[in-house]
C-alpha positions as MATLAB code, in Angstrom:
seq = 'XXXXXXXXXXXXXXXXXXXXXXXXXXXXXXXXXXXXXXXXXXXXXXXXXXXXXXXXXXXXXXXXXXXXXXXXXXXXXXXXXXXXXXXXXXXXXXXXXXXXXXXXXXXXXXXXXXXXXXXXXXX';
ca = [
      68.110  128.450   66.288;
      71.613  128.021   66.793;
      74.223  129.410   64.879;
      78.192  129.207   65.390;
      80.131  132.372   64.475;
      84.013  132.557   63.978;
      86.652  134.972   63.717;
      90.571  135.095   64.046;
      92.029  133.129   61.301;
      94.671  134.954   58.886;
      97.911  134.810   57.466;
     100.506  134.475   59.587;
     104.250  132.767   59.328;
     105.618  129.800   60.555;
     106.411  129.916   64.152;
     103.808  131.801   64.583;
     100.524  132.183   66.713;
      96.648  133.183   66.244;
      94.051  132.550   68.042;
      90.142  131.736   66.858;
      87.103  132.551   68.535;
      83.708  130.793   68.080;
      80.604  132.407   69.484;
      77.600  130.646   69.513;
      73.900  131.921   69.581;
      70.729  129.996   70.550;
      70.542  126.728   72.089;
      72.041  125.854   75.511;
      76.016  126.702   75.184;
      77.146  125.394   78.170;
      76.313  121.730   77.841;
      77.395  121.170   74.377;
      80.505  119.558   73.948;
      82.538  122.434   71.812;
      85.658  121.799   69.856;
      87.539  122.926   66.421;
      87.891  120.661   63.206;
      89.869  121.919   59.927;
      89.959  120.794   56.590;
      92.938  121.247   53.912;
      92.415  121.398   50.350;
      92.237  117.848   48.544;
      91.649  116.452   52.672;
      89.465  114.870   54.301;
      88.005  117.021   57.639;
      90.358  116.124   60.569;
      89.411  117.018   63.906;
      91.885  119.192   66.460;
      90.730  119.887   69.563;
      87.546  119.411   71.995;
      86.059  120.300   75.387;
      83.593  118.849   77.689;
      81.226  121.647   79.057;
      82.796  122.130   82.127;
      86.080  122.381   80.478;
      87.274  119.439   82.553;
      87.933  117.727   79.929;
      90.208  118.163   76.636;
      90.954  116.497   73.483;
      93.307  116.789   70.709;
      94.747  115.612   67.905;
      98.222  114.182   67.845;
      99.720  116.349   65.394;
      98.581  119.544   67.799;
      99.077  118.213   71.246;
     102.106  120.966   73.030;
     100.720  123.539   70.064;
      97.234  124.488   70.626;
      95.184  124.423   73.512;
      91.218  124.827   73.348;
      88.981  126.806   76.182;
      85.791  128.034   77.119;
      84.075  130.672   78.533;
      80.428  129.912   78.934;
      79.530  133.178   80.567;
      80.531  134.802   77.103;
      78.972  131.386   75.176;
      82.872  131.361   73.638;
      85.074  128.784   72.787;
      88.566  129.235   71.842;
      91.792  128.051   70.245;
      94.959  129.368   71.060;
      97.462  128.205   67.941;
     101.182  128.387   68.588;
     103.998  127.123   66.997;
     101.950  126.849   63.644;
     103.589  125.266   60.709;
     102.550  125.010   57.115;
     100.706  121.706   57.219;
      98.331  123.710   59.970;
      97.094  125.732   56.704;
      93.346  124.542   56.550;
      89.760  125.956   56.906;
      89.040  125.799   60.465;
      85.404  124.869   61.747;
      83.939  125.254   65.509;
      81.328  123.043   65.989;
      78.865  122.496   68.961;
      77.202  119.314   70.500;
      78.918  115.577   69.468;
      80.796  112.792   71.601;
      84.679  114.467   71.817;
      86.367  111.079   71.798;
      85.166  110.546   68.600;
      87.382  112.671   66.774;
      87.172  112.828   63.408;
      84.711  110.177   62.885;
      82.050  112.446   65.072;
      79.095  114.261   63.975;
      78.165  117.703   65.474;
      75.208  118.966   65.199;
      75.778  122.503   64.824;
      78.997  124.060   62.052;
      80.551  127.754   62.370;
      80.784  128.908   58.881;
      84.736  128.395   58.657;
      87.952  130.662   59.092;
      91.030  130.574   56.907;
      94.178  130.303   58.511;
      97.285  130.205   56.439;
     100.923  129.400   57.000;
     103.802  130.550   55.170;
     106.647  128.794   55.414;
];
């Protein structure tokens, strides 16, 4: 019933910015926990970035913290994040994902996955 859908990865250089979108179908968007987690080839999945359902709330990664910044719109059952600054090591498959415990970062277990978007940085 529920499905995750996201767009706005791509190729961009270092220094540079691009933001993803996650749209999610089904279910009851705005009380699920939302947030972003990436994976890198030969990595384990880290997680980046998470927001309560009343965007009160945010979470993120150390290695993002001053670089990205996650939102919500629940009117529009959208989550965002807004990537600046990206360097190389940000180059990873980026996942939204929908309903889990935020302060759990990496070790937590959504429910619902997006399908993945690429987002590559050149050096």
């Amino acid at each position: 019933q529920v499905q995750l859908v996201e767009s706005g990865g791509g190729l961009v250089q270092a220094g540079g910015s691009l933001r993803l979108s996650c749209v999610v179908f089904g279910g009851t968007f705005s009380r699920y926990p939302m947030g972003w987690f990436r994976q890198a080839p030969g990595k384990e999945r880290e997680f980046v970035a998470a927001i309560n359902w009343s965007a009160s709330t945010t979470y993120y990664t150390d290695s993002v913290k001053g670089r990205f910044t996650i939102s919500r719109d629940n009117a529009k059952n959208t989550v965002y994040l807004q990537m600046n600054s990206l360097k190389p090591e940000d180059t990873a498959v980026y996942y939204c994902a929908a309903d889990f415990i935020p302060d759990q970062g990496t070790d937590a277990n959504p429910m619902y996955w997006g399908q993945g978007t690429q987002v590559s940085v050149s050096a």
